[in-house]
Coordinates of C-alpha atoms in Angstrom, one line a residue:
M141 CA 56.8 -28.2 -40.2
E142 CA 56.3 -28.6 -36.5
E143 CA 55.2 -24.9 -36.1
I144 CA 52.6 -25.4 -38.8
L145 CA 51.3 -28.6 -37.4
K146 CA 51.1 -27.1 -33.9
I147 CA 49.1 -24.1 -35.1
A148 CA 46.8 -26.2 -37.3
R149 CA 46.0 -28.4 -34.3
K150 CA 45.2 -25.4 -32.1
R151 CA 42.8 -24.1 -34.8
E152 CA 40.5 -27.1 -34.3
F153 CA 39.9 -28.0 -37.9
R154 CA 37.5 -30.8 -38.4
A155 CA 40.4 -33.0 -39.8
I156 CA 44.1 -32.5 -40.4
S157 CA 46.1 -34.7 -42.8
L158 CA 49.7 -34.6 -43.8
L159 CA 49.9 -35.2 -47.6
T160 CA 53.2 -36.9 -48.5
N161 CA 54.8 -39.5 -50.7
L162 CA 57.1 -40.7 -47.8
Y163 CA 60.0 -40.6 -50.3
Y164 CA 62.6 -39.3 -47.9
P165 CA 65.9 -40.4 -46.4
E166 CA 65.3 -42.6 -43.4
D167 CA 66.1 -39.8 -40.8
H168 CA 63.5 -37.5 -42.5
Q169 CA 60.9 -40.3 -42.5
D170 CA 61.5 -40.7 -38.8
K171 CA 61.1 -37.0 -38.1
V172 CA 57.9 -36.6 -40.2
I173 CA 56.3 -39.7 -38.7
S174 CA 57.2 -38.6 -35.2
L175 CA 55.6 -35.2 -35.7
A176 CA 52.4 -36.8 -37.1
S177 CA 52.2 -39.0 -34.1
K178 CA 52.9 -36.2 -31.7
Y179 CA 50.2 -34.0 -33.0
D180 CA 47.8 -36.7 -33.9
I181 CA 47.9 -35.9 -37.7
G182 CA 46.6 -38.3 -40.3
I183 CA 49.1 -39.4 -42.9
H184 CA 48.1 -39.7 -46.5
T185 CA 50.8 -41.1 -48.8
S186 CA 50.9 -41.6 -52.5
Y187 CA 51.2 -45.2 -53.6
D188 CA 50.9 -45.4 -57.4
G189 CA 52.8 -48.4 -58.5
L190 CA 55.1 -51.3 -57.9
G191 CA 58.7 -51.7 -58.8
E192 CA 59.8 -50.0 -62.0
V193 CA 56.3 -48.5 -62.6
A194 CA 56.6 -46.6 -59.3
D195 CA 60.0 -45.3 -60.2
M196 CA 58.8 -44.2 -63.6
L197 CA 55.8 -42.4 -62.2
R198 CA 57.8 -40.6 -59.6
G199 CA 61.0 -40.1 -61.6
A200 CA 63.1 -41.6 -58.8
K201 CA 64.8 -44.8 -57.7
D202 CA 63.6 -47.5 -55.3
V203 CA 60.3 -45.6 -54.7
Q204 CA 58.2 -48.6 -53.6
A205 CA 60.9 -49.8 -51.1
T206 CA 61.4 -46.4 -49.7
V207 CA 57.7 -45.6 -49.3
E208 CA 57.0 -49.0 -47.8
R209 CA 59.9 -48.5 -45.3
G210 CA 58.0 -45.4 -44.0
M211 CA 54.7 -47.3 -44.0
L212 CA 56.1 -50.1 -42.0
K213 CA 57.6 -47.6 -39.5
I214 CA 54.0 -46.2 -39.0
N215 CA 52.6 -49.8 -38.7
E216 CA 55.2 -50.4 -35.9
L217 CA 53.9 -47.4 -34.0
R218 CA 50.3 -48.5 -34.6
S219 CA 51.0 -51.9 -33.1
K220 CA 52.4 -50.2 -30.0
G221 CA 49.5 -47.8 -29.7
L222 CA 51.8 -44.8 -30.4
Y223 CA 50.0 -43.8 -33.6
K224 CA 46.3 -43.6 -33.3
G225 CA 45.4 -42.5 -36.8
S226 CA 44.2 -44.5 -39.7
P227 CA 46.9 -44.0 -42.3
T228 CA 45.8 -43.8 -45.9
A229 CA 47.4 -44.6 -49.2
T230 CA 46.2 -42.7 -52.2
V231 CA 46.3 -44.5 -55.6
V232 CA 45.9 -42.6 -58.9
V233 CA 45.0 -45.1 -61.6
S234 CA 46.7 -44.2 -64.9
A235 CA 47.5 -45.9 -68.2
L236 CA 50.9 -46.7 -66.7
N237 CA 49.7 -48.6 -63.6
I238 CA 46.2 -49.8 -64.5
K239 CA 47.4 -53.4 -65.1
Q240 CA 49.1 -53.4 -61.7
L241 CA 45.9 -52.3 -59.9
P242 CA 45.0 -55.7 -58.5
M243 CA 48.5 -56.2 -57.1
I244 CA 48.6 -52.6 -55.7
I245 CA 45.3 -53.2 -53.9
A246 CA 46.5 -56.6 -52.6
R247 CA 49.8 -55.1 -51.3
L248 CA 48.0 -52.2 -49.5
E249 CA 45.6 -54.7 -47.9
E250 CA 48.6 -56.7 -46.8
L251 CA 50.0 -53.6 -45.2
N252 CA 46.7 -52.9 -43.6
W253 CA 46.4 -49.4 -44.9
S254 CA 43.1 -47.7 -45.9
M255 CA 42.9 -46.6 -49.5
N256 CA 41.7 -43.7 -51.6
I257 CA 41.6 -44.7 -55.3
D258 CA 41.0 -42.3 -58.1
F259 CA 41.7 -42.0 -61.8
Y260 CA 44.2 -39.6 -63.5
R261 CA 42.4 -36.6 -64.9
W262 CA 43.5 -33.3 -66.1
E263 CA 40.5 -31.0 -65.8
S264 CA 41.6 -29.0 -62.8
S265 CA 44.1 -26.1 -62.9
N266 CA 46.0 -28.1 -60.3
H267 CA 46.7 -31.0 -62.7
R268 CA 49.2 -31.3 -65.5
E269 CA 47.8 -32.8 -68.7
N270 CA 49.9 -35.8 -69.9
D271 CA 48.6 -37.9 -72.7
I272 CA 50.7 -40.9 -71.6
L273 CA 48.8 -41.2 -68.3
K274 CA 45.3 -41.1 -69.8
V275 CA 43.2 -44.3 -69.6
K276 CA 41.3 -44.2 -72.9
D277 CA 39.8 -47.7 -73.0
P278 CA 36.3 -47.7 -71.5
D279 CA 36.4 -51.4 -70.9
Q280 CA 39.6 -51.0 -68.9
I281 CA 38.0 -48.3 -66.8
K282 CA 34.9 -50.4 -66.1
E283 CA 37.1 -53.4 -65.1
A284 CA 39.2 -51.2 -62.8
L285 CA 36.1 -49.7 -61.2
Q286 CA 34.8 -53.2 -60.5
Q287 CA 38.1 -54.1 -58.8
I288 CA 38.0 -50.9 -56.8
R289 CA 34.4 -51.4 -55.6
N290 CA 35.4 -54.8 -54.2
T291 CA 38.4 -53.5 -52.3
H292 CA 38.5 -54.0 -48.5
G293 CA 39.7 -51.0 -46.7
L294 CA 38.5 -48.6 -49.3
K295 CA 38.0 -45.1 -47.8
T296 CA 36.6 -43.4 -50.9
P297 CA 32.8 -43.7 -50.7
L298 CA 31.2 -45.9 -53.3
W299 CA 28.8 -43.2 -54.4
Y300 CA 31.8 -41.3 -55.8
Y301 CA 32.4 -44.0 -58.4
D302 CA 28.8 -43.9 -59.6
G303 CA 29.3 -40.2 -60.2
L304 CA 32.7 -40.8 -61.8
E305 CA 31.2 -43.2 -64.3
S306 CA 28.4 -40.7 -65.1
R307 CA 31.0 -38.0 -65.6
L308 CA 33.2 -40.2 -67.9
E309 CA 30.1 -40.7 -70.0
G310 CA 29.8 -36.9 -70.5
N311 CA 27.4 -35.9 -67.7
N312 CA 29.4 -33.0 -66.2
R313 CA 27.6 -32.6 -62.9
K314 CA 29.1 -30.0 -60.6
Q315 CA 29.4 -30.7 -56.9
C316 CA 31.6 -28.1 -55.3
P317 CA 32.2 -28.3 -51.5
Y318 CA 33.2 -24.6 -51.3
L319 CA 29.8 -23.7 -52.6
I320 CA 27.5 -26.5 -51.2
S321 CA 29.0 -26.9 -47.7
P322 CA 31.7 -24.4 -47.1
T323 CA 32.0 -24.9 -43.4
F324 CA 31.9 -28.7 -43.3
G325 CA 33.3 -29.6 -46.8
S326 CA 35.9 -27.1 -47.7
K327 CA 39.5 -28.3 -48.0
F328 CA 42.6 -26.2 -47.8
F329 CA 46.2 -27.0 -48.4
I330 CA 48.8 -25.5 -46.1
R331 CA 52.3 -25.1 -47.4
E332 CA 55.4 -25.2 -45.3
N333 CA 55.5 -21.4 -45.0
G334 CA 51.9 -21.4 -43.7
D335 CA 50.2 -20.2 -47.0
I336 CA 46.7 -21.5 -47.3
Y337 CA 45.7 -22.6 -50.8
T338 CA 42.3 -23.6 -52.3
C339 CA 41.7 -26.2 -55.0
M340 CA 42.3 -23.5 -57.7
N341 CA 45.8 -23.0 -56.5
R342 CA 44.9 -19.5 -55.1
V343 CA 46.2 -18.2 -51.8
L344 CA 43.6 -17.4 -49.3
G345 CA 46.0 -16.2 -46.6
N346 CA 48.6 -17.5 -44.1
L347 CA 48.0 -19.8 -41.2
V348 CA 50.7 -18.2 -39.1
R349 CA 50.0 -14.5 -39.7
D350 CA 46.2 -14.4 -40.2
E351 CA 43.1 -15.0 -38.1
L352 CA 40.8 -17.5 -39.9
E353 CA 37.8 -15.4 -39.0
D354 CA 39.2 -12.4 -40.8
L355 CA 40.2 -14.5 -43.9
F356 CA 36.6 -15.8 -44.4
A357 CA 35.2 -12.3 -43.9
G358 CA 37.6 -10.7 -46.3
D359 CA 37.7 -9.7 -50.0
T360 CA 40.0 -12.6 -51.0
W361 CA 37.5 -15.2 -49.9
K362 CA 34.6 -13.3 -51.6
S363 CA 36.7 -13.2 -54.8
L364 CA 37.4 -16.9 -54.6
K365 CA 33.7 -17.7 -54.2
V366 CA 33.1 -15.9 -57.4
D367 CA 35.7 -18.1 -59.1
F368 CA 34.2 -21.3 -57.6
D369 CA 30.8 -20.3 -59.0
R370 CA 32.3 -19.7 -62.5
C371 CA 34.3 -22.9 -62.4
R372 CA 32.8 -25.6 -64.6
G373 CA 33.4 -28.1 -61.8
C374 CA 35.4 -31.3 -61.4
W375 CA 34.9 -34.7 -59.9
N376 CA 37.9 -35.9 -57.8
N377 CA 38.7 -37.6 -54.6
C378 CA 40.2 -34.5 -53.0
F379 CA 37.1 -32.4 -53.0
T380 CA 34.0 -34.1 -54.3
V381 CA 33.7 -36.6 -51.4
S382 CA 33.3 -33.8 -48.8
S383 CA 30.9 -31.7 -50.9
R384 CA 27.4 -33.0 -49.8
A385 CA 26.5 -35.0 -46.7
L386 CA 23.3 -36.4 -48.4
S387 CA 25.5 -38.1 -51.0
Y388 CA 26.3 -40.6 -48.3
V389 CA 22.7 -41.7 -48.1
H390 CA 23.6 -44.4 -50.6
F391 CA 23.0 -48.1 -50.0
G392 CA 26.4 -49.3 -51.3
T393 CA 28.3 -46.6 -49.3
M394 CA 26.4 -47.2 -46.1
R395 CA 27.1 -51.0 -46.4
Q396 CA 30.7 -50.2 -47.2
Y397 CA 31.3 -48.2 -44.0
L398 CA 29.3 -50.5 -41.8
W399 CA 31.5 -53.4 -43.1
T400 CA 34.7 -51.4 -42.5
K401 CA 33.6 -50.6 -39.0
H402 CA 32.8 -54.3 -38.4
R403 CA 36.2 -55.4 -39.6
K404 CA 37.9 -52.9 -37.3
T405 CA 36.0 -54.2 -34.3

């Protein structure tokens, strides 16, 4: 992992984040957190439930306690000025945890972590469709969206939820960062062996072996762009929020970020 983080930092990406669920033995947590701090890498952890619900969603034991142990370790470094990033918890709202949403938000606010909150969906090739997780009650969705919009420390821009509501109503607007703003908005996932993946789970190249300039001038990237163009599109927190800068010219979103900045100062 350290080799990958070192190379990624040297490549001067606009932003680098470590996606994790922090569900490790304590010595592994210490190592991961130390590396993120050393290379100034943002940490994004999954936080999808409390107690037994968290265990059910992750198929493991003591998930909440284990994840929060890692979060508290990061908070300790933050308090000492040894971790400069703004750690983020990602919550995916599903039929299994939607009733816990107010408590999840309250707990993350108590932990002083920023939040990305999205709904479980299954449109993308990256997602597995599971009927048990689908929130089917429109009233439940609207109530949850209201709770989310009033959340302090929310990182997801509020304009995203306007588009999400529209999409849930059947207006399948496409807003793809790879096509609209490939330089500023594209997101890539780097695996532990250095392989670089796009949203469609396709390999673009390898961070260790390949030069980025060659990758984006090569045939694989051209082929991927054809696939992006053919794709019917999705609306999710991983990709949509970085797709178009003008989307942020939105009254609610500008007020949201001004308020967040004010709270930090």
